[in-house]
Tab-separated table of C-alpha atoms in Angstrom:
chain	number	residue	atom	x	y	z
I	1	UNK	CA	11.704	-65.497	-50.836
I	2	UNK	CA	14.796	-64.571	-48.843
I	3	UNK	CA	17.119	-65.509	-51.708
I	4	UNK	CA	15.232	-63.022	-53.869
I	5	UNK	CA	15.029	-60.090	-51.495
I	6	UNK	CA	18.486	-60.157	-49.975
I	7	UNK	CA	21.709	-62.114	-49.680
I	8	UNK	CA	23.228	-63.683	-46.562
I	9	UNK	CA	25.118	-60.435	-45.994
I	10	UNK	CA	21.844	-58.508	-45.939
I	11	UNK	CA	22.510	-56.740	-49.225
I	12	UNK	CA	19.814	-56.497	-51.859
I	13	UNK	CA	20.453	-58.792	-54.815
I	14	UNK	CA	19.515	-55.997	-57.215
I	15	UNK	CA	18.936	-52.253	-56.867
I	16	UNK	CA	15.534	-52.576	-58.555
I	17	UNK	CA	14.220	-55.278	-56.214
I	18	UNK	CA	12.738	-54.325	-52.847
I	19	UNK	CA	15.138	-55.307	-50.085
I	20	UNK	CA	14.176	-57.512	-47.172
I	21	UNK	CA	15.774	-56.203	-43.976
I	22	UNK	CA	14.676	-58.967	-41.589
I	23	UNK	CA	11.838	-61.342	-40.811
I	24	UNK	CA	9.901	-62.048	-37.629
I	25	UNK	CA	8.205	-65.409	-37.177
I	26	UNK	CA	5.290	-65.828	-34.807
I	27	UNK	CA	1.726	-66.729	-35.538
I	28	UNK	CA	2.361	-64.985	-38.830
I	29	UNK	CA	5.550	-64.157	-40.697
I	30	UNK	CA	6.239	-60.428	-40.672
I	31	UNK	CA	8.592	-58.995	-43.278
I	32	UNK	CA	10.575	-55.840	-42.533
I	33	UNK	CA	11.460	-54.251	-45.862
I	34	UNK	CA	13.124	-51.072	-47.033
I	35	UNK	CA	11.017	-47.924	-46.994
I	36	UNK	CA	9.897	-46.445	-50.298
I	37	UNK	CA	8.179	-43.196	-51.195
I	38	UNK	CA	5.182	-44.852	-52.810
I	39	UNK	CA	3.970	-46.894	-55.765
I	40	UNK	CA	3.413	-46.030	-59.410
I	41	UNK	CA	-0.341	-46.394	-58.851
I	42	UNK	CA	-0.574	-43.444	-56.483
I	43	UNK	CA	-2.096	-40.195	-57.702
I	44	UNK	CA	0.813	-38.023	-56.570
I	45	UNK	CA	3.251	-40.098	-58.618
I	46	UNK	CA	1.002	-40.007	-61.703
I	47	UNK	CA	0.624	-36.245	-61.412
I	48	UNK	CA	4.393	-35.834	-61.171
I	49	UNK	CA	4.980	-38.318	-64.002
I	50	UNK	CA	2.881	-36.237	-66.387
I	51	UNK	CA	5.753	-33.724	-66.438
I	52	UNK	CA	8.558	-36.279	-66.869
I	53	UNK	CA	10.419	-36.099	-70.158
I	54	UNK	CA	10.575	-39.162	-72.393
I	55	UNK	CA	14.105	-40.060	-71.315
I	56	UNK	CA	12.995	-40.269	-67.681
I	57	UNK	CA	10.007	-42.447	-68.568
I	58	UNK	CA	12.115	-44.778	-70.686
I	59	UNK	CA	14.591	-45.058	-67.820
I	60	UNK	CA	11.755	-46.067	-65.462
I	61	UNK	CA	10.705	-48.760	-67.946
I	62	UNK	CA	14.295	-49.947	-68.157
I	63	UNK	CA	14.528	-50.188	-64.357
I	64	UNK	CA	11.295	-52.201	-64.100
I	65	UNK	CA	12.624	-54.533	-66.781
I	66	UNK	CA	15.952	-54.887	-64.934
I	67	UNK	CA	14.238	-55.923	-61.696
I	68	UNK	CA	12.006	-58.483	-63.416
I	69	UNK	CA	14.972	-59.796	-65.426
I	70	UNK	CA	16.884	-60.448	-62.206
I	71	UNK	CA	13.917	-62.358	-60.788
I	72	UNK	CA	13.799	-64.540	-63.884
I	73	UNK	CA	17.534	-65.192	-63.556
I	74	UNK	CA	16.718	-66.540	-60.081
I	75	UNK	CA	13.935	-68.712	-61.564
I	76	UNK	CA	11.278	-66.651	-59.824
I	77	UNK	CA	8.260	-65.504	-61.815
I	78	UNK	CA	6.502	-62.469	-60.439
I	79	UNK	CA	3.015	-63.191	-61.887
I	80	UNK	CA	1.497	-60.057	-60.386
I	81	UNK	CA	3.254	-57.154	-62.077
I	82	UNK	CA	1.023	-54.091	-61.794
I	83	UNK	CA	1.415	-50.421	-60.833
I	84	UNK	CA	0.805	-50.904	-57.104
I	85	UNK	CA	3.552	-53.563	-56.964
I	86	UNK	CA	6.134	-51.269	-58.545
I	87	UNK	CA	7.473	-49.006	-55.803
I	88	UNK	CA	9.889	-46.116	-56.079
I	89	UNK	CA	12.374	-44.084	-54.065
I	90	UNK	CA	13.008	-40.511	-55.091
I	91	UNK	CA	16.689	-39.598	-54.885
I	92	UNK	CA	16.170	-36.093	-56.229
I	93	UNK	CA	13.718	-34.199	-58.396
I	94	UNK	CA	15.037	-35.941	-61.505
I	95	UNK	CA	16.300	-39.204	-60.022
I	96	UNK	CA	13.927	-42.073	-59.232
I	97	UNK	CA	14.878	-45.635	-58.310
I	98	UNK	CA	12.327	-48.348	-59.079
I	99	UNK	CA	11.745	-51.191	-56.601
I	100	UNK	CA	9.861	-54.304	-57.732
I	101	UNK	CA	7.805	-55.698	-54.839
I	102	UNK	CA	5.572	-58.699	-54.033
I	103	UNK	CA	7.468	-60.998	-56.361
I	104	UNK	CA	6.757	-64.699	-56.749
I	105	UNK	CA	3.726	-64.657	-54.464
I	106	UNK	CA	1.463	-66.128	-57.145
I	107	UNK	CA	3.673	-68.924	-58.473
I	108	UNK	CA	1.056	-71.550	-57.600
I	109	UNK	CA	-1.669	-69.735	-59.531
I	110	UNK	CA	-3.820	-69.269	-56.413
I	111	UNK	CA	-5.113	-65.779	-57.123
I	112	UNK	CA	-8.481	-66.277	-55.471
I	113	UNK	CA	-7.069	-65.584	-51.993
I	114	UNK	CA	-5.657	-62.188	-52.850
I	115	UNK	CA	-7.138	-59.692	-50.459
I	116	UNK	CA	-9.190	-56.655	-51.367
I	117	UNK	CA	-10.644	-55.147	-54.484
I	118	UNK	CA	-12.328	-58.274	-55.821
I	119	UNK	CA	-14.436	-57.858	-58.964
I	120	UNK	CA	-16.893	-60.315	-60.499
I	121	UNK	CA	-15.853	-61.199	-64.061
I	122	UNK	CA	-18.223	-64.119	-64.683
I	123	UNK	CA	-19.840	-62.565	-67.738
I	124	UNK	CA	-16.642	-61.824	-69.681
I	125	UNK	CA	-15.224	-65.329	-70.049
I	126	UNK	CA	-12.814	-65.355	-67.107
I	127	UNK	CA	-11.858	-68.636	-65.394
I	128	UNK	CA	-13.961	-69.538	-62.356
I	129	UNK	CA	-10.796	-69.448	-60.233
I	130	UNK	CA	-10.392	-65.754	-60.990
I	131	UNK	CA	-13.897	-64.406	-60.720
I	132	UNK	CA	-13.229	-62.663	-57.426
I	133	UNK	CA	-9.683	-61.576	-58.191
I	134	UNK	CA	-8.369	-58.117	-57.368
I	135	UNK	CA	-9.375	-55.701	-60.135
I	136	UNK	CA	-5.883	-54.326	-60.714
I	137	UNK	CA	-4.342	-57.792	-60.795
I	138	UNK	CA	-6.813	-58.987	-63.429
I	139	UNK	CA	-6.158	-55.968	-65.647
I	140	UNK	CA	-2.512	-56.966	-65.997
I	141	UNK	CA	-3.073	-60.660	-66.729
I	142	UNK	CA	-2.766	-62.166	-70.207
I	143	UNK	CA	-5.627	-63.888	-71.949
I	144	UNK	CA	-4.301	-67.424	-71.427
I	145	UNK	CA	-4.155	-66.951	-67.645
I	146	UNK	CA	-7.485	-65.150	-67.373
I	147	UNK	CA	-9.238	-68.006	-69.160
I	148	UNK	CA	-7.278	-70.989	-67.799
I	149	UNK	CA	-5.366	-70.104	-64.648
I	150	UNK	CA	-5.165	-73.744	-63.516
I	151	UNK	CA	-2.649	-74.555	-66.253
I	152	UNK	CA	0.093	-72.337	-64.805
I	153	UNK	CA	3.612	-73.584	-65.691
I	154	UNK	CA	7.059	-71.937	-65.663
I	155	UNK	CA	6.807	-71.229	-69.395
I	156	UNK	CA	3.357	-69.689	-68.980
I	157	UNK	CA	4.566	-67.690	-65.980
I	158	UNK	CA	7.371	-66.161	-68.064
I	159	UNK	CA	4.907	-65.238	-70.811
I	160	UNK	CA	2.591	-63.857	-68.104
I	161	UNK	CA	5.307	-61.546	-66.796
I	162	UNK	CA	6.236	-60.417	-70.307
I	163	UNK	CA	2.608	-59.470	-71.046
I	164	UNK	CA	2.307	-57.558	-67.775
I	165	UNK	CA	5.596	-55.812	-68.484
I	166	UNK	CA	4.259	-54.593	-71.819
I	167	UNK	CA	1.213	-53.157	-70.059
I	168	UNK	CA	3.475	-51.474	-67.505
I	169	UNK	CA	5.604	-49.889	-70.228
I	170	UNK	CA	2.474	-48.294	-71.704
I	171	UNK	CA	1.343	-47.223	-68.220
I	172	UNK	CA	4.661	-45.486	-67.503
I	173	UNK	CA	5.068	-43.884	-70.929
I	174	UNK	CA	1.526	-42.458	-70.824
I	175	UNK	CA	1.532	-41.553	-67.111
I	176	UNK	CA	-1.296	-43.892	-66.207
I	177	UNK	CA	-3.060	-45.377	-69.250
I	178	UNK	CA	-3.517	-49.101	-69.855
I	179	UNK	CA	-2.868	-50.234	-73.468
I	180	UNK	CA	-6.214	-52.031	-73.648
I	181	UNK	CA	-8.109	-48.951	-72.504
I	182	UNK	CA	-6.108	-45.895	-73.574
I	183	UNK	CA	-9.146	-43.625	-73.656
I	184	UNK	CA	-9.133	-43.686	-69.851
I	185	UNK	CA	-6.302	-42.609	-67.588
I	186	UNK	CA	-6.332	-43.879	-64.007
I	187	UNK	CA	-8.545	-41.624	-61.933
I	188	UNK	CA	-10.975	-40.873	-64.748
I	189	UNK	CA	-13.425	-43.641	-63.786
I	190	UNK	CA	-13.578	-46.211	-61.002
I	191	UNK	CA	-10.874	-48.821	-61.398
I	192	UNK	CA	-13.367	-51.676	-61.001
I	193	UNK	CA	-15.255	-50.362	-64.050
I	194	UNK	CA	-12.050	-49.761	-65.974
I	195	UNK	CA	-10.783	-53.220	-65.048
I	196	UNK	CA	-13.879	-54.886	-66.476
I	197	UNK	CA	-13.410	-53.003	-69.761
I	198	UNK	CA	-9.759	-54.007	-69.923
I	199	UNK	CA	-10.308	-57.650	-68.976
I	200	UNK	CA	-13.086	-58.094	-71.504
I	201	UNK	CA	-10.855	-56.717	-74.251
I	202	UNK	CA	-7.961	-58.964	-73.223
I	203	UNK	CA	-10.141	-62.079	-73.055
I	204	UNK	CA	-11.607	-61.316	-76.471
I	205	UNK	CA	-8.065	-60.792	-77.781
I	206	UNK	CA	-8.934	-57.249	-78.834
I	207	UNK	CA	-5.897	-55.392	-80.153
I	208	UNK	CA	-4.750	-52.605	-77.830
I	209	UNK	CA	-6.500	-49.598	-79.422
I	210	UNK	CA	-3.756	-47.024	-78.888
I	211	UNK	CA	-1.182	-49.308	-80.482
I	212	UNK	CA	-2.914	-51.006	-83.383
I	213	UNK	CA	-5.825	-48.893	-84.581
I	214	UNK	CA	-4.074	-45.552	-84.169
I	215	UNK	CA	-0.503	-46.540	-85.025
I	216	UNK	CA	-0.436	-45.220	-88.578
I	217	UNK	CA	-1.911	-41.894	-87.587
I	218	UNK	CA	0.252	-41.552	-84.501
I	219	UNK	CA	-2.851	-41.007	-82.406
I	220	UNK	CA	-3.803	-42.094	-78.927
I	221	UNK	CA	-2.174	-41.037	-75.681
I	222	UNK	CA	1.165	-42.642	-76.506
I	223	UNK	CA	1.395	-40.952	-79.890
I	224	UNK	CA	0.445	-37.585	-78.455
I	225	UNK	CA	3.339	-37.434	-76.011
I	226	UNK	CA	6.194	-38.995	-77.971
I	227	UNK	CA	7.915	-38.192	-81.244
I	228	UNK	CA	6.648	-40.275	-84.161
I	229	UNK	CA	9.863	-42.317	-84.275
I	230	UNK	CA	9.858	-43.009	-80.523
I	231	UNK	CA	6.127	-43.698	-80.578
I	232	UNK	CA	6.486	-46.283	-83.337
I	233	UNK	CA	9.332	-47.956	-81.482
I	234	UNK	CA	7.403	-48.089	-78.222
I	235	UNK	CA	4.195	-49.125	-79.973
I	236	UNK	CA	5.865	-51.986	-81.827
I	237	UNK	CA	7.453	-53.264	-78.618
I	238	UNK	CA	4.270	-53.049	-76.532
I	239	UNK	CA	2.254	-54.623	-79.338
I	240	UNK	CA	4.571	-57.643	-79.311
I	241	UNK	CA	4.685	-57.978	-75.530
I	242	UNK	CA	0.890	-57.886	-75.254
I	243	UNK	CA	0.251	-60.252	-78.171
I	244	UNK	CA	-2.682	-62.621	-77.425
I	245	UNK	CA	-0.430	-65.543	-78.438
I	246	UNK	CA	2.195	-66.042	-75.692
I	247	UNK	CA	4.592	-67.640	-78.166
I	248	UNK	CA	4.839	-64.338	-80.043
I	249	UNK	CA	5.886	-62.254	-77.033
I	250	UNK	CA	9.480	-63.385	-76.686
I	251	UNK	CA	11.502	-63.342	-73.467
I	252	UNK	CA	13.171	-60.606	-71.463
I	253	UNK	CA	16.447	-60.951	-73.355
I	254	UNK	CA	14.583	-59.961	-76.496
I	255	UNK	CA	13.014	-57.045	-74.629
I	256	UNK	CA	16.408	-55.782	-73.447
I	257	UNK	CA	17.742	-55.971	-76.997
I	258	UNK	CA	14.725	-54.281	-78.558
I	259	UNK	CA	15.590	-51.263	-80.736
I	260	UNK	CA	13.355	-49.055	-78.592
I	261	UNK	CA	15.770	-49.380	-75.667
I	262	UNK	CA	18.881	-49.575	-77.810
I	263	UNK	CA	18.058	-46.319	-79.560
I	264	UNK	CA	17.424	-44.330	-76.438
């Protein structure tokens, strides 16, 4: 973990990765990390984000992508990308620096020991190893992991991160909506209930409603807040990244070179 969070000189390996300041080893290992203002999951951030212009939101997506890309360059797969693991530091009213946190913790696929927020998913086709997983974590997992977590490999971990990244792009661009449940914004219903809706749709390989079913009409939350051209670019990208078939998602190089980011 130390090679990811900082270098031997104590400098962060990337501005979009949370920096490790020092560690203390006793009965437990305690990590001292840089202080941030909060996470993207917090209500105050979501309320502020609702007034961000599209350029600011696209920049936040780009920063998240940059942090995850650096992890992959270090052969570390995050495998738990979700709003509460994306932190931020506010430099000014219009300047926000993203910090990717909790990276690589789930490389062995042992999600059952994650603390807090466990939800029972037994009736929606989820793997037995995940039936008590944290609700937010499950909502950002791809179908192949939700149904067969034991088969985790580096290739599957990359595809896992790419799927989660697509969900995060939609979350940021819409100020809190998940692509598999765009009719609800975080805070509208309990997250455990929302998570079950999302997970069931992912497991059943249901197309993200705001991207597929409403694309032509430009409807849904994403279409309502972006120009038609930008919406189509974002929708096409998120559709690919959240494809039920991991082989269709591509890698982060393809994401960086996507016209949606190139045109901004």
